[in-house]
CSV table of C-alpha atoms in Angstrom, one decimal:
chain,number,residue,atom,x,y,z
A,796,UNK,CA,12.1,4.9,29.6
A,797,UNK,CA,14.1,1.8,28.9
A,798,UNK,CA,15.3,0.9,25.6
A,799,UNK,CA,14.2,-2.4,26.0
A,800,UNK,CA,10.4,-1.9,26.3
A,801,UNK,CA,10.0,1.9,25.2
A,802,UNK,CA,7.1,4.4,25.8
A,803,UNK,CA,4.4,2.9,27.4
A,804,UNK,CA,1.5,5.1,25.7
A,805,UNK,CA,1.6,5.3,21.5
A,806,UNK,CA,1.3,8.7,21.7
A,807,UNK,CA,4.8,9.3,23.8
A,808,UNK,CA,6.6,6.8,20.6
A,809,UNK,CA,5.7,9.8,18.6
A,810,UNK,CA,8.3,12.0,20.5
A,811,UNK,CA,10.7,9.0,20.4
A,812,UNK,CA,10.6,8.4,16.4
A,813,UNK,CA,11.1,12.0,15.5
A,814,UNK,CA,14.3,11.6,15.6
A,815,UNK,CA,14.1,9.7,12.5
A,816,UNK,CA,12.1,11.8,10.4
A,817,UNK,CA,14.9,13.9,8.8
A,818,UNK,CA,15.8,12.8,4.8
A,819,UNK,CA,19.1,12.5,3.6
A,820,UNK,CA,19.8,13.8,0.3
A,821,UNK,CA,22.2,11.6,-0.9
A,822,UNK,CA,20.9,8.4,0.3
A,823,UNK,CA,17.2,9.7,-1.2
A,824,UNK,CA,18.7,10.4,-4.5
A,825,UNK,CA,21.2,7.1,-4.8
A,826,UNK,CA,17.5,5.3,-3.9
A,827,UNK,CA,15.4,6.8,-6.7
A,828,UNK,CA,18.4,7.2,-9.3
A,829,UNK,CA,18.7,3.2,-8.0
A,830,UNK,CA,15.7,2.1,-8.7
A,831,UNK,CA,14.6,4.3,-11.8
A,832,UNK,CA,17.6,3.0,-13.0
A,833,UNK,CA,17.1,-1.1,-13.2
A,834,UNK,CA,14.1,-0.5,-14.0
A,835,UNK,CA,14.3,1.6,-17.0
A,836,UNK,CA,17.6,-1.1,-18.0
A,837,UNK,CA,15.1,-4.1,-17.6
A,838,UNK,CA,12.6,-2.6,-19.6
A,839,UNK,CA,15.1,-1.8,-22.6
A,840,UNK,CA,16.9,-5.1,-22.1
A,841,UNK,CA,13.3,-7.2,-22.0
A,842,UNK,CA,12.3,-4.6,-25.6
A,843,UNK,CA,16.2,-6.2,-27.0
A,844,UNK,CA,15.0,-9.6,-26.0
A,845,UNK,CA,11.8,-9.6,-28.0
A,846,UNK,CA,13.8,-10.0,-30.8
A,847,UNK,CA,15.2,-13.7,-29.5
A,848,UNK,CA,12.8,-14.7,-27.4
A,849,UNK,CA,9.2,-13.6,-26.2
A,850,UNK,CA,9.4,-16.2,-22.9
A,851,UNK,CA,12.5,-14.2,-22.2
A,852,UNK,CA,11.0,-10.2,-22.9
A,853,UNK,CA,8.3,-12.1,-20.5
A,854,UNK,CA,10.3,-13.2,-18.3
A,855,UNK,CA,12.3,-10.0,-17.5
A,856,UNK,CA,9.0,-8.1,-17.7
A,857,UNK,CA,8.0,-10.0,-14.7
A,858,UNK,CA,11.4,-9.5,-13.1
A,859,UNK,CA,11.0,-5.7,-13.4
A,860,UNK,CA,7.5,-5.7,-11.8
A,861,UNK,CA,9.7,-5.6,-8.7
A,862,UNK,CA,11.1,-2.6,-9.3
A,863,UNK,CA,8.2,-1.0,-10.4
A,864,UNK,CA,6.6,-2.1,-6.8
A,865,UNK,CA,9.6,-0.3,-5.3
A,866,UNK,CA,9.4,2.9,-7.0
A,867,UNK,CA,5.4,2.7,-6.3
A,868,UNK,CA,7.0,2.9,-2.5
A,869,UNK,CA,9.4,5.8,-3.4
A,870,UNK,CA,6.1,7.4,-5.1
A,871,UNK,CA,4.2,6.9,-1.7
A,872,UNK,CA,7.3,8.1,0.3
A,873,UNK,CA,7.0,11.6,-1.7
A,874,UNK,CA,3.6,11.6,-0.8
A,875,UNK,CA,4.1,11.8,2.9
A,876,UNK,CA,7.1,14.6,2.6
A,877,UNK,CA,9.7,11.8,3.8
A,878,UNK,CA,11.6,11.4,0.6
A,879,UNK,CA,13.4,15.2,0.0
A,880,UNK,CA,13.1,18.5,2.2
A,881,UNK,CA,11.7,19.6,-0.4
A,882,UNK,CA,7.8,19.7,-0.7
A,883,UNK,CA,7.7,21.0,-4.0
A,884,UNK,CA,10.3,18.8,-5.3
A,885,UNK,CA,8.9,15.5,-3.5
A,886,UNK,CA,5.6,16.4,-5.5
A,887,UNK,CA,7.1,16.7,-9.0
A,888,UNK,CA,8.9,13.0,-8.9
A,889,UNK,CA,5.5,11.9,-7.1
A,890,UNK,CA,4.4,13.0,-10.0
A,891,UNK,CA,6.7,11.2,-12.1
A,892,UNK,CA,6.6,7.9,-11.2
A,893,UNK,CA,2.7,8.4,-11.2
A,894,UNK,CA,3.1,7.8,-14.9
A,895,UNK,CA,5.3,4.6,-14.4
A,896,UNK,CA,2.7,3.3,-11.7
A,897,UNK,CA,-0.6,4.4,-13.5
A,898,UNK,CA,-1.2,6.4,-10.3
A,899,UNK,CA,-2.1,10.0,-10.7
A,900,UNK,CA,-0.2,11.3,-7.6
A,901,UNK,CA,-2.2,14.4,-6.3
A,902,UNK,CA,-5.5,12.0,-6.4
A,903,UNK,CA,-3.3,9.3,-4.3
A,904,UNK,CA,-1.8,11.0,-2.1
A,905,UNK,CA,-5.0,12.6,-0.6
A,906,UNK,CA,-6.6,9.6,-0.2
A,907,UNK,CA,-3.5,7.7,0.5
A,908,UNK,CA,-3.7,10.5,3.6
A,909,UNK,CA,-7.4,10.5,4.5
A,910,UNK,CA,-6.5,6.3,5.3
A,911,UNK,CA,-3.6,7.7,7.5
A,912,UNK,CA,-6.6,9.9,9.5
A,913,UNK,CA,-9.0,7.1,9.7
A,914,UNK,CA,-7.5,3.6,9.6
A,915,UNK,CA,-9.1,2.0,11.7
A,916,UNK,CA,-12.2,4.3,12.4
A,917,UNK,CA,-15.1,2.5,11.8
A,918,UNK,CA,-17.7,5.4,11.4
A,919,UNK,CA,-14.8,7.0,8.7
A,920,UNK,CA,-14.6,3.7,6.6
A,921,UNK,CA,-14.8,3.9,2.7
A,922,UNK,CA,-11.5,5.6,1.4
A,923,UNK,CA,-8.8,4.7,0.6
A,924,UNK,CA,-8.6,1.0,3.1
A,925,UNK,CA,-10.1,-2.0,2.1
A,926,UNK,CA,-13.4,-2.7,3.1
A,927,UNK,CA,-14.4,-4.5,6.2
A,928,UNK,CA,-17.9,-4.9,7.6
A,929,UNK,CA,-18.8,-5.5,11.4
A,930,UNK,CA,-20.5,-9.0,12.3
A,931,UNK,CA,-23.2,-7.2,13.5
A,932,UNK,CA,-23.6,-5.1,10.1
A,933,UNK,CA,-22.9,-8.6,8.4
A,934,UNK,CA,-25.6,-10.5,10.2
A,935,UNK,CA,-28.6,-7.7,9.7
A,936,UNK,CA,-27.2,-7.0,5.8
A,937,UNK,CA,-29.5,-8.1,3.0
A,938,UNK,CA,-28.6,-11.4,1.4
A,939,UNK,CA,-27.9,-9.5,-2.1
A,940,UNK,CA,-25.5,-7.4,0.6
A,941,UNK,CA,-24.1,-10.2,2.3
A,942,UNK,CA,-23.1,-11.8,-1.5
A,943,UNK,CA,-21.8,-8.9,-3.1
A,944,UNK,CA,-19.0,-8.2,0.6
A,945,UNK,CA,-18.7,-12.4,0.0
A,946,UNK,CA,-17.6,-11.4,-3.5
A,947,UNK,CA,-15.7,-8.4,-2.9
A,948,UNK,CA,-13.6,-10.3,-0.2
A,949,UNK,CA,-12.6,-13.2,-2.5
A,950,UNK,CA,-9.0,-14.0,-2.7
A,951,UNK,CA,-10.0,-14.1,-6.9
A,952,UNK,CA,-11.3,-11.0,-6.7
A,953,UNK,CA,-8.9,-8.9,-4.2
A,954,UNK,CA,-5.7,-10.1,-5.9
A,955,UNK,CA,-6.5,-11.0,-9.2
A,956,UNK,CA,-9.5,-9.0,-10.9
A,957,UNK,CA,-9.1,-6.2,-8.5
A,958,UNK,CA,-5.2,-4.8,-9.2
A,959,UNK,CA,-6.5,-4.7,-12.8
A,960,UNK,CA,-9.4,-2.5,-11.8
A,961,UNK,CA,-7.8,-0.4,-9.2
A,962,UNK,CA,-4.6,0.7,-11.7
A,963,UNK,CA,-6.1,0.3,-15.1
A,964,UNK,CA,-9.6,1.8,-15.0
A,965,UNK,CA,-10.9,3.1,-11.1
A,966,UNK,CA,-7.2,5.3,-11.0
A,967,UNK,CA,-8.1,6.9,-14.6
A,968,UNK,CA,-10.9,8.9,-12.7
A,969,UNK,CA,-10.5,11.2,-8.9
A,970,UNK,CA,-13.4,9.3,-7.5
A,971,UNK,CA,-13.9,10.7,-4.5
A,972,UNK,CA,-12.4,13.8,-5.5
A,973,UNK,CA,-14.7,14.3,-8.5
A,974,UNK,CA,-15.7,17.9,-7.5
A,975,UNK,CA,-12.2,19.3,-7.4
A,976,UNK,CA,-10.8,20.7,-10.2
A,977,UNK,CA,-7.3,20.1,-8.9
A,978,UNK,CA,-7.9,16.6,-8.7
A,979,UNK,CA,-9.3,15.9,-11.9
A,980,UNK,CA,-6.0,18.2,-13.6
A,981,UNK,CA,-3.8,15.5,-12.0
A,982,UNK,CA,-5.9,12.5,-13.4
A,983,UNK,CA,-6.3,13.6,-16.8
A,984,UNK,CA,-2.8,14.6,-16.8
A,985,UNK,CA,-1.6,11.0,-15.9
A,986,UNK,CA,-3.5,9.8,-18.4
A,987,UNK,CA,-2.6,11.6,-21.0
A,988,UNK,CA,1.0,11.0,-20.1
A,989,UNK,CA,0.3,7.4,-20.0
A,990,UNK,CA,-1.4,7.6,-23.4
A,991,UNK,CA,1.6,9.4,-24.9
A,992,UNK,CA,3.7,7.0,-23.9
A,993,UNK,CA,2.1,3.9,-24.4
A,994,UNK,CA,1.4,5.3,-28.0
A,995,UNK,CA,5.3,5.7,-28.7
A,996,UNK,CA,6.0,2.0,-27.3
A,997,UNK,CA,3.2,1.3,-29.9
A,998,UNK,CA,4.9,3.3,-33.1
A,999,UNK,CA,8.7,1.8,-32.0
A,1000,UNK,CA,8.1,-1.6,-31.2
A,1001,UNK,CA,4.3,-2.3,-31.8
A,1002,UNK,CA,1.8,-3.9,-29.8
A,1003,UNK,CA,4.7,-7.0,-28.6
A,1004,UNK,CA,5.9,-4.5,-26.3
A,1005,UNK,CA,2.7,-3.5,-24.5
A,1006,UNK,CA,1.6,-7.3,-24.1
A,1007,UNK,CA,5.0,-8.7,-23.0
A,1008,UNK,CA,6.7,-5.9,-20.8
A,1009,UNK,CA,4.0,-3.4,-19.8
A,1010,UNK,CA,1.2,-5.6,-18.6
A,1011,UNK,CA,2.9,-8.0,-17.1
A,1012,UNK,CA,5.3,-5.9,-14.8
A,1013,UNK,CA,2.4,-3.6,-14.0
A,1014,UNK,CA,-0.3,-6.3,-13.4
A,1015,UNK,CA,2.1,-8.2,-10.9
A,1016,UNK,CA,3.6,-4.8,-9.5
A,1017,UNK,CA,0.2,-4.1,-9.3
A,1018,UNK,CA,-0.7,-7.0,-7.6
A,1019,UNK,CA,2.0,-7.1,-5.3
A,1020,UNK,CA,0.9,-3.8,-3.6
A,1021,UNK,CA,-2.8,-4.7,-3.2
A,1022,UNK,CA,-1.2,-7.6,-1.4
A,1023,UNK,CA,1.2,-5.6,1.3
A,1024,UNK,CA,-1.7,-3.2,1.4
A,1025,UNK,CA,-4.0,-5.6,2.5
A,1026,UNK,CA,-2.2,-7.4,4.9
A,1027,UNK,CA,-0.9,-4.1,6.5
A,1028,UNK,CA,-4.0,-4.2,8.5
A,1029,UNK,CA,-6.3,-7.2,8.0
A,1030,UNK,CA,-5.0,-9.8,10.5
A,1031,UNK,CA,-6.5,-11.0,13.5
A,1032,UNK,CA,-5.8,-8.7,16.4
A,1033,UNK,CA,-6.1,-5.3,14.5
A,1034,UNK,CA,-7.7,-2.3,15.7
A,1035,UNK,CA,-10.8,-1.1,14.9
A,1036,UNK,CA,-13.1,1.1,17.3
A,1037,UNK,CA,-16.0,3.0,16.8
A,1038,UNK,CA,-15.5,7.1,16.1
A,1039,UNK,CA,-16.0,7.7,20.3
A,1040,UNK,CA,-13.3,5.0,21.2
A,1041,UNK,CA,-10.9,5.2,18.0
A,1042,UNK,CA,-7.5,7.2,19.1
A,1043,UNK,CA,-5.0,7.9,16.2
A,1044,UNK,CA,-1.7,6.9,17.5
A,1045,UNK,CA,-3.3,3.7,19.3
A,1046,UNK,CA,-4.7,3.0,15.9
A,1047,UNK,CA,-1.3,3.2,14.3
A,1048,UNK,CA,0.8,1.4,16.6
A,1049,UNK,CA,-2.1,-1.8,17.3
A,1050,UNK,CA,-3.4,-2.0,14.0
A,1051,UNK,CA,-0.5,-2.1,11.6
A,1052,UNK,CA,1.2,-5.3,10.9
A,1053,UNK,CA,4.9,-5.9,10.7
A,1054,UNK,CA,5.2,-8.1,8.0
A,1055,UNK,CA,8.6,-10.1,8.1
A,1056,UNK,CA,10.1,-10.6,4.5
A,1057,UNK,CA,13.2,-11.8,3.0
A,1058,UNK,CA,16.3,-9.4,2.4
A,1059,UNK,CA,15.4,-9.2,-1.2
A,1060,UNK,CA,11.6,-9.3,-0.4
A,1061,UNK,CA,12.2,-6.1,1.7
A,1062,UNK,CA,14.5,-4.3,-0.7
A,1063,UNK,CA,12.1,-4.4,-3.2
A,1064,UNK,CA,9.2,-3.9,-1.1
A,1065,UNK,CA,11.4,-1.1,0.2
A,1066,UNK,CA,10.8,-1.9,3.8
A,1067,UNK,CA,6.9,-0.8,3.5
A,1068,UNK,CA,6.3,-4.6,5.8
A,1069,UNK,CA,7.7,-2.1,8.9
A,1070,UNK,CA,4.5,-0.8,8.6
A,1071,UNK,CA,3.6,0.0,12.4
A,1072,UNK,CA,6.4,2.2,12.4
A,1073,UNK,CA,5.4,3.9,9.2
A,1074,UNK,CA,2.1,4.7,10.5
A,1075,UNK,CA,3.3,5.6,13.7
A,1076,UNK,CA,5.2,8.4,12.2
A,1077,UNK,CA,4.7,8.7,8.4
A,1078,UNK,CA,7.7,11.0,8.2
A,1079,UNK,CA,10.2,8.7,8.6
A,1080,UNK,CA,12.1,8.1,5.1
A,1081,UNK,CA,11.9,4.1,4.4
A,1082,UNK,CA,15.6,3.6,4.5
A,1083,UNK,CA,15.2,4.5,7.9
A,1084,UNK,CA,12.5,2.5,9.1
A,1085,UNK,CA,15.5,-0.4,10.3
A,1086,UNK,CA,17.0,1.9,12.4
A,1087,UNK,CA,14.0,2.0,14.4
A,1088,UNK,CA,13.7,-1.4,14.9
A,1089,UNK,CA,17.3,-2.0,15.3
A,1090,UNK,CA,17.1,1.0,18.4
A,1091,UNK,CA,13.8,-0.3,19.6
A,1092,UNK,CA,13.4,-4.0,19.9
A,1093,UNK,CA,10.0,-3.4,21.4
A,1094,UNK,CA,8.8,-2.5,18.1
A,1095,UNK,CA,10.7,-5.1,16.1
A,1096,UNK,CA,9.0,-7.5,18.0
A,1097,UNK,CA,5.6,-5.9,17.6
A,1098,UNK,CA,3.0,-7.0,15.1
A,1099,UNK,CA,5.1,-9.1,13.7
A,1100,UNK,CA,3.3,-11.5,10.3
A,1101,UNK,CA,5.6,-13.8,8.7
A,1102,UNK,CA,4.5,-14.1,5.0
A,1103,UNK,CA,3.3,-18.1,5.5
A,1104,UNK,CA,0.4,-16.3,8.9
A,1105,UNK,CA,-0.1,-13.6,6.3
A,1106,UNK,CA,-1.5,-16.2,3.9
A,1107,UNK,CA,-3.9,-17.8,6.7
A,1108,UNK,CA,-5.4,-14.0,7.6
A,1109,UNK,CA,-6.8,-14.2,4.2
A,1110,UNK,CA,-9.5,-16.2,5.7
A,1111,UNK,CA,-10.4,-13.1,8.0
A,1112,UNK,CA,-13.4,-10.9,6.7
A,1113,UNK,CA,-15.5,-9.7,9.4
A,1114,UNK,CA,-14.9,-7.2,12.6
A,1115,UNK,CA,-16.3,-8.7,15.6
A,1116,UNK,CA,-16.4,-5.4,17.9
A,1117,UNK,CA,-17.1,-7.9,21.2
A,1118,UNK,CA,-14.2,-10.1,21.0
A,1119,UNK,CA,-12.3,-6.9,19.1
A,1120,UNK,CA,-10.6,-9.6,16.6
A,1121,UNK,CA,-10.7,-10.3,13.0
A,1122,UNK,CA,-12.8,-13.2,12.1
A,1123,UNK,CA,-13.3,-15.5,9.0
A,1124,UNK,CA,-17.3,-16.5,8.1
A,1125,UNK,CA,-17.0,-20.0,9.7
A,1126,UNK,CA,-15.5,-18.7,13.3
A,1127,UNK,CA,-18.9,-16.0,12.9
A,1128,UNK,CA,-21.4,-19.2,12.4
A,1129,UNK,CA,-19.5,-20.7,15.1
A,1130,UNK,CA,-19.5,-17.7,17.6
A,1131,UNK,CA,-23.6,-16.2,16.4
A,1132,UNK,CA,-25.0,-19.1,14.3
């Protein structure tokens, strides 16, 4: 195998990227103390500020949403066993943060690991990915069908309504989980963690607090994530095969984006964009997701979405499984009528 162009068959990467897999405790525990660290210090430093200025308390609640986004990615780490050698232990600060990031963590995590399975599977759509219909399943829908995905796919709706939804309402409830009792423990759990926190914020500071530091960070932490989730996968040369055709590691590899971000971008972000890699190999701890592309050009080079073509695949709603590409509603007229 040379260096330069690596494993020819995705599978054979597997074998190659193990290597990577192992955590290290220190580095694991300087990231998490890190992170939980500015961001706890913003949100007592934004609470001190309401007392000169609410822009300001604003202001640094808005700054802080990107730590929250990166302990949302140390959460997501812990879900996938990357973060500590520890399962047990990965679970309990999974479950932690799950407070911070509204997320009830056993809920997340297995749906979180049913996309891993099925990304890019079209006959094992409907968890945990977002939503993408076939041209063909477009073109024979209903027109009441047709408006509701037109809807659903809106830029307004995906990144503005829909963060709101997903983190404070849909995540209150284990749906698609809703007849296991171990599921619904961790939701109701969360939330009444969340409520006993959000009701001391209210006794200490009152409802400023909760209007001026909570929401904001959360609803553009929120947002922020629905964003790199999205574009993980919805750009034009994606991979999406039918159950028959759709291969696992060829899934990972093809249909995962690299998403090129500023240094500060990616350090908050916490080098989630790599996301082919990730996929690939779901073990690999973030902070060593560089590495890979540092020993492997190949896959640096792979994929890669710079954040200005990430903006223009937002246009891209529909499957088309003859041309196998992404493609917005005008290229469908244009192709089918």
């Amino acid at each position: 195998m040379s260096p330069a162009t690596g494993p020819r068959d995705a599978r054979d990467w597997v074998k190659v990227l193990a290597r990577y897999r192992d955590p290290d405790i220190g580095r694991s525990t300087f990231e998490l103390g890190l992170t939980a660290g500015l961001f706890l210090g913003l949100w007592a430093l934004a609470w001190w500020a309401l007392s000169v200025s609410y822009l300001l308390a604003f202001a640094l609640s808005c700054l802080n949403a990107g730590f929250l986004l990166r302990l949302f990615t140390i959460q997501h780490d812990c879900g996938h066993g990357s973060f500590f050698h520890s399962r047990n232990v990965s679970d309990w600060i999974g479950r932690v943060i799950g407070v911070l990031t509204l997320t009830p963590y056993d809920v997340w995590r297995r749906t979180h690991s049913v996309h891993h399975s099925t990304s890019g599977n079209l006959g094992r759509r409907g968890m945990g990915d977002v939503h993408t219909m076939t041209v063909e399943e477009y073109r024979s829908a209903s027109p009441l069908a047709r408006l509701r995905y037109r809807i659903y796919r809106h830029p307004l709706i995906l990144f503005g309504l829909g963060p709101a939804w997903l983190f404070l309402v849909q995540n209150r409830l284990p749906l698609g989980l809703m007849r296991q009792s171990r599921y619904w423990l961790s939701a109701m759990l969360t939330n009444l963690a969340i409520l006993v926190g959000l009701g001391l914020i209210w006794y200490f500071g009152g409802v400023m607090p909760l209007l001026l530091i909570f929401l904001p960070s959360t609803l553009i932490a929120a947002t922020a994530g629905i964003w790199l989730f999205y574009v993980q996968h919805q750009f034009e040369s994606t991979e999406w095969q039918d159950d028959a055709h759709w291969q696992l590691h060829d899934s990972a590899l093809h249909g995962s984006s690299h998403y090129v971000l500023p240094p500060v971008l990616q350090w908050l972000s916490a080098n989630i964009g790599i996301h082919h890699v990730h996929h690939l190999y779901s073990r690999i701890p973030f902070y060593r997701l560089p590495d890979v592309l540092r020993d492997h050009p190949v896959l640096a080079a792979s994929n890669r979405m710079t954040i200005r073509e990430s903006l223009g695949n937002v246009r891209l709603k529909l499957w088309d499984e003859k041309d196998h590409r992404l493609l917005s509603f005008k290229q469908m007229r244009a192709l089918y009528g």
